[in-house]
Tab-separated table of C-alpha atoms in Angstrom:
chain	number	residue	atom	x	y	z
A	1	ASN	CA	-11.464	-5.666	9.416
A	2	ALA	CA	-8.477	-3.791	10.162
A	3	GLY	CA	-6.229	-5.498	8.036
A	4	VAL	CA	-2.666	-4.075	8.764
A	5	THR	CA	-2.437	-1.581	11.881
A	6	GLN	CA	0.854	1.067	12.366
A	7	THR	CA	1.444	2.553	15.817
A	8	PRO	CA	2.067	5.074	16.208
A	9	LYS	CA	1.270	7.109	13.120
A	10	PHE	CA	3.714	10.182	13.534
A	11	ARG	CA	6.994	10.174	16.369
A	12	VAL	CA	9.806	13.046	16.817
A	13	LEU	CA	13.136	12.033	18.075
A	14	LYS	CA	16.263	13.538	19.277
A	15	THR	CA	19.116	11.905	17.594
A	16	GLY	CA	20.360	9.231	19.817
A	17	GLN	CA	17.000	8.238	21.311
A	18	SER	CA	15.483	5.200	20.444
A	19	MET	CA	12.082	3.403	19.702
A	20	THR	CA	10.153	1.245	18.628
A	21	LEU	CA	7.262	1.237	15.447
A	22	LEU	CA	4.520	-1.641	16.090
A	23	CYS	CA	2.818	-3.543	13.121
A	24	ALA	CA	-0.129	-5.481	13.465
A	25	GLN	CA	-2.237	-7.927	11.248
A	26	ASP	CA	-4.950	-10.039	11.533
A	27	MET	CA	-4.924	-11.479	8.139
A	28	ASN	CA	-3.048	-14.458	9.089
A	29	HIS	CA	-0.144	-13.873	6.649
A	30	GLU	CA	3.062	-15.620	7.081
A	31	TYR	CA	5.033	-12.825	5.463
A	32	MET	CA	5.453	-9.393	6.664
A	33	TYR	CA	7.575	-6.753	5.947
A	34	TRP	CA	8.849	-3.050	6.614
A	35	TYR	CA	9.727	-0.473	4.077
A	36	ARG	CA	10.964	3.299	4.149
A	37	GLN	CA	9.632	5.617	1.474
A	38	ASP	CA	11.689	8.774	0.804
A	39	PRO	CA	10.932	11.689	-1.790
A	40	GLY	CA	12.418	10.457	-4.840
A	41	MET	CA	13.522	7.623	-4.080
A	42	GLY	CA	11.001	3.794	-4.659
A	43	LEU	CA	9.885	1.675	-1.712
A	44	ARG	CA	13.107	0.600	0.388
A	45	LEU	CA	13.335	-2.876	2.177
A	46	ILE	CA	14.460	-2.820	5.787
A	47	HIS	CA	14.155	-6.067	6.985
A	48	TYR	CA	11.523	-8.605	6.466
A	49	SER	CA	10.408	-11.899	7.854
A	50	VAL	CA	8.820	-15.531	6.201
A	51	GLY	CA	6.799	-16.231	9.649
A	52	GLU	CA	7.158	-16.279	13.181
A	53	GLY	CA	10.089	-16.220	15.008
A	54	THR	CA	12.582	-15.626	11.624
A	55	THR	CA	13.566	-12.558	10.093
A	56	ALA	CA	16.038	-11.063	7.385
A	57	LYS	CA	17.863	-8.445	6.101
A	58	GLY	CA	16.741	-5.844	3.487
A	59	GLU	CA	18.284	-3.642	1.018
A	60	VAL	CA	18.739	-1.134	3.786
A	61	PRO	CA	19.281	-2.483	7.066
A	62	ASP	CA	21.829	-0.860	8.852
A	63	GLY	CA	21.006	1.026	12.341
A	64	TYR	CA	17.421	-1.190	12.950
A	65	ASN	CA	16.437	-4.302	14.198
A	66	VAL	CA	13.511	-6.663	13.861
A	67	SER	CA	11.427	-9.286	15.987
A	68	ARG	CA	9.048	-11.709	15.209
A	69	LEU	CA	7.674	-13.377	18.320
A	70	LYS	CA	3.786	-13.606	17.204
A	71	LYS	CA	2.812	-14.262	13.750
A	72	GLN	CA	0.828	-11.089	13.668
A	73	ASN	CA	3.154	-8.802	14.666
A	74	PHE	CA	6.053	-7.423	13.503
A	75	LEU	CA	8.379	-4.549	15.367
A	76	LEU	CA	11.007	-1.990	13.766
A	77	GLY	CA	13.507	-1.252	16.166
A	78	LEU	CA	15.681	2.279	16.403
A	79	GLU	CA	18.645	1.871	18.613
A	80	SER	CA	19.903	5.308	18.008
A	81	ALA	CA	17.969	7.176	16.026
A	82	ALA	CA	19.775	9.793	13.433
A	83	PRO	CA	18.136	12.050	10.727
A	84	SER	CA	19.065	10.205	7.781
A	85	GLN	CA	16.350	7.923	9.364
A	86	THR	CA	14.036	10.531	9.249
A	87	SER	CA	11.237	8.836	6.584
A	88	VAL	CA	7.748	7.113	6.396
A	89	TYR	CA	7.608	3.643	7.424
A	90	PHE	CA	5.082	1.106	5.995
A	91	CYS	CA	4.817	-2.261	7.540
A	92	ALA	CA	3.682	-4.588	4.821
A	93	SER	CA	2.006	-8.305	4.791
A	94	ARG	CA	0.914	-11.091	2.485
A	95	THR	CA	0.053	-14.096	2.345
A	96	LEU	CA	1.653	-17.743	1.208
A	97	ALA	CA	-0.401	-18.523	-2.228
A	98	GLY	CA	0.353	-21.607	-3.246
A	99	GLY	CA	3.515	-22.134	-5.293
A	100	LYS	CA	3.144	-18.650	-6.639
A	101	ASN	CA	3.771	-15.033	-5.195
A	102	THR	CA	0.924	-13.157	-6.171
A	103	GLY	CA	3.057	-10.088	-5.115
A	104	GLU	CA	-0.171	-9.206	-3.509
A	105	LEU	CA	1.238	-7.151	-0.475
A	106	PHE	CA	-1.157	-5.332	2.371
A	107	PHE	CA	0.084	-2.147	3.878
A	108	GLY	CA	-0.497	0.115	6.816
A	109	GLU	CA	-1.105	3.644	6.513
A	110	GLY	CA	2.300	4.505	7.506
A	111	SER	CA	4.304	5.776	10.343
A	112	ARG	CA	6.232	9.253	9.660
A	113	LEU	CA	9.445	9.453	11.531
A	114	THR	CA	11.431	12.702	12.192
A	115	VAL	CA	14.607	12.575	13.709
A	116	LEU	CA	15.875	16.090	14.954
B	1	GLU	CA	21.770	-4.755	-11.470
B	2	ASP	CA	17.886	-4.838	-11.721
B	3	GLN	CA	15.952	-1.948	-11.612
B	4	VAL	CA	12.502	-0.249	-12.417
B	5	THR	CA	11.748	3.183	-14.250
B	6	GLN	CA	8.854	4.776	-14.087
B	7	SER	CA	7.918	7.859	-16.281
B	8	PRO	CA	6.577	10.355	-16.557
B	9	GLU	CA	7.254	11.800	-12.960
B	10	ALA	CA	4.453	13.543	-12.791
B	11	LEU	CA	1.620	13.854	-14.962
B	12	ARG	CA	-1.571	16.343	-15.175
B	13	LEU	CA	-4.478	15.407	-17.267
B	14	GLN	CA	-7.857	16.874	-17.941
B	15	GLU	CA	-10.947	15.051	-16.807
B	16	GLY	CA	-11.913	12.687	-19.380
B	17	GLU	CA	-7.952	12.795	-21.519
B	18	SER	CA	-6.575	9.620	-21.810
B	19	SER	CA	-3.233	8.520	-21.012
B	20	SER	CA	-0.636	6.348	-20.474
B	21	LEU	CA	2.242	5.349	-17.672
B	22	ASN	CA	5.384	3.427	-18.399
B	23	CYS	CA	7.575	1.245	-15.901
B	24	SER	CA	10.398	0.185	-18.153
B	25	TYR	CA	12.533	-2.759	-16.288
B	26	THR	CA	15.602	-4.896	-16.084
B	27	VAL	CA	15.327	-8.186	-13.719
B	28	SER	CA	16.811	-11.186	-14.062
B	29	GLY	CA	14.547	-13.949	-13.808
B	30	LEU	CA	10.818	-11.739	-13.659
B	31	ARG	CA	8.464	-13.576	-11.309
B	32	GLY	CA	6.208	-10.670	-11.600
B	33	LEU	CA	5.346	-7.185	-12.508
B	34	PHE	CA	2.771	-5.319	-9.884
B	35	TRP	CA	1.099	-1.919	-9.896
B	36	TYR	CA	0.022	-0.316	-6.430
B	37	ARG	CA	-1.968	3.041	-6.234
B	38	GLN	CA	-1.245	5.556	-3.520
B	39	ASP	CA	-2.987	8.246	-2.056
B	40	PRO	CA	-1.752	10.993	0.106
B	41	GLY	CA	-0.740	10.240	3.647
B	42	LYS	CA	-1.588	6.431	3.200
B	43	GLY	CA	-0.115	3.249	2.402
B	44	PRO	CA	-0.160	1.767	-1.499
B	45	GLU	CA	-3.204	-0.418	-2.448
B	46	PHE	CA	-2.461	-3.073	-4.960
B	47	LEU	CA	-3.923	-2.848	-8.556
B	48	PHE	CA	-2.715	-5.505	-11.206
B	49	THR	CA	-0.288	-8.345	-11.056
B	50	LEU	CA	0.935	-9.849	-14.647
B	51	TYR	CA	3.020	-12.663	-14.829
B	52	SER	CA	4.272	-12.795	-18.728
B	53	ALA	CA	4.322	-10.629	-21.759
B	54	GLY	CA	1.173	-10.270	-23.621
B	55	GLU	CA	-0.927	-10.226	-20.512
B	56	GLU	CA	-3.459	-7.577	-19.626
B	57	LYS	CA	-5.410	-6.816	-16.757
B	58	GLU	CA	-8.467	-4.173	-16.337
B	59	LYS	CA	-10.231	-2.666	-13.628
B	60	GLU	CA	-12.351	0.101	-14.348
B	61	ARG	CA	-10.717	2.903	-16.074
B	62	LEU	CA	-7.318	1.097	-15.895
B	63	LYS	CA	-5.772	-1.149	-18.083
B	64	ALA	CA	-2.435	-3.071	-17.387
B	65	THR	CA	-0.393	-4.453	-20.141
B	66	LEU	CA	3.310	-6.258	-19.884
B	67	THR	CA	6.069	-6.709	-22.229
B	68	LYS	CA	9.060	-8.401	-22.238
B	69	LYS	CA	10.490	-4.775	-20.995
B	70	GLU	CA	8.045	-2.666	-20.167
B	71	SER	CA	4.593	-2.183	-18.823
B	72	PHE	CA	2.148	0.235	-19.355
B	73	LEU	CA	-1.043	1.279	-16.796
B	74	HIS	CA	-3.836	3.461	-19.404
B	75	ILE	CA	-6.427	5.331	-18.447
B	76	THR	CA	-9.265	6.066	-19.743
B	77	ALA	CA	-11.151	9.008	-19.447
B	78	PRO	CA	-9.633	10.073	-16.157
B	79	LYS	CA	-11.749	11.195	-13.327
B	80	PRO	CA	-10.569	13.423	-10.355
B	81	GLU	CA	-10.695	10.557	-8.267
B	82	ASP	CA	-8.052	8.947	-10.510
B	83	SER	CA	-5.715	11.393	-8.758
B	84	ALA	CA	-2.775	9.566	-6.946
B	85	THR	CA	0.508	8.170	-7.012
B	86	TYR	CA	0.752	5.183	-8.948
B	87	LEU	CA	3.597	2.846	-8.318
B	88	CYS	CA	5.277	-0.019	-10.375
B	89	ALA	CA	7.314	-2.923	-8.757
B	90	VAL	CA	8.907	-6.203	-10.087
B	91	GLN	CA	9.752	-9.209	-8.721
B	92	ALA	CA	12.875	-10.839	-9.546
B	93	ALA	CA	13.794	-14.639	-9.786
B	94	THR	CA	15.324	-14.176	-6.485
B	95	ASP	CA	11.816	-13.358	-4.987
B	96	LYS	CA	13.480	-10.007	-4.301
B	97	LEU	CA	10.608	-6.982	-4.931
B	98	ILE	CA	11.894	-3.698	-6.693
B	99	PHE	CA	9.419	-0.782	-6.377
B	100	GLY	CA	10.007	2.071	-8.941
B	101	THR	CA	9.734	5.601	-7.879
B	102	GLY	CA	5.875	6.261	-9.233
B	103	THR	CA	4.187	8.706	-11.055
B	104	ARG	CA	1.874	11.134	-9.554
B	105	LEU	CA	-0.790	11.689	-11.204
B	106	GLN	CA	-3.405	14.799	-11.038
B	107	VAL	CA	-6.855	14.569	-12.820
B	108	PHE	CA	-8.385	18.036	-13.251
B	109	PRO	CA	-12.129	18.473	-13.566
């Protein structure tokens, strides 16, 4: 009963390095999301996906790329990390509940990224 | 512009001391308002969804209410294990979900 699993949980990068965060969900959810959470700011949406093979930009997409090759996985990539990308990243998923969005997002435990 | 504001930023309560957290919002076409609980080092955990003014939901010591401009999360006789950050989020007609910055609650024995 894993739910949403994020790897890695912690990572330190140097400016300019690249990396990929992996999110896996075992609930057969259609929708998947990547958020970042910074002190004093609400959760901000980076990118999201409404189904396998589809992705869309959120509120703060610059500097990030995503892919959803399999329904259960959603990858977040940083091509050239910058100190401004130091943050805690959360992946979330939800099901397509009929015609009404319940808003019930299931979150992973977060990935803490530091860019030096 | 769609916006969510939570107050207070932080709240310290004695065990058993009831209080309320506020979430005020401006949004085009509210589709739903959601409350989440977040423990340190963890992801947010879903608590409630409210869809229309006048609606109320309860879970143990928590009760969420909704008006046309704000929502309250009432905590009755809190215990130390209720200590967490409580997040409010609203879903606009565009399906966009907007989170507030949260209220950090500490309950002391």
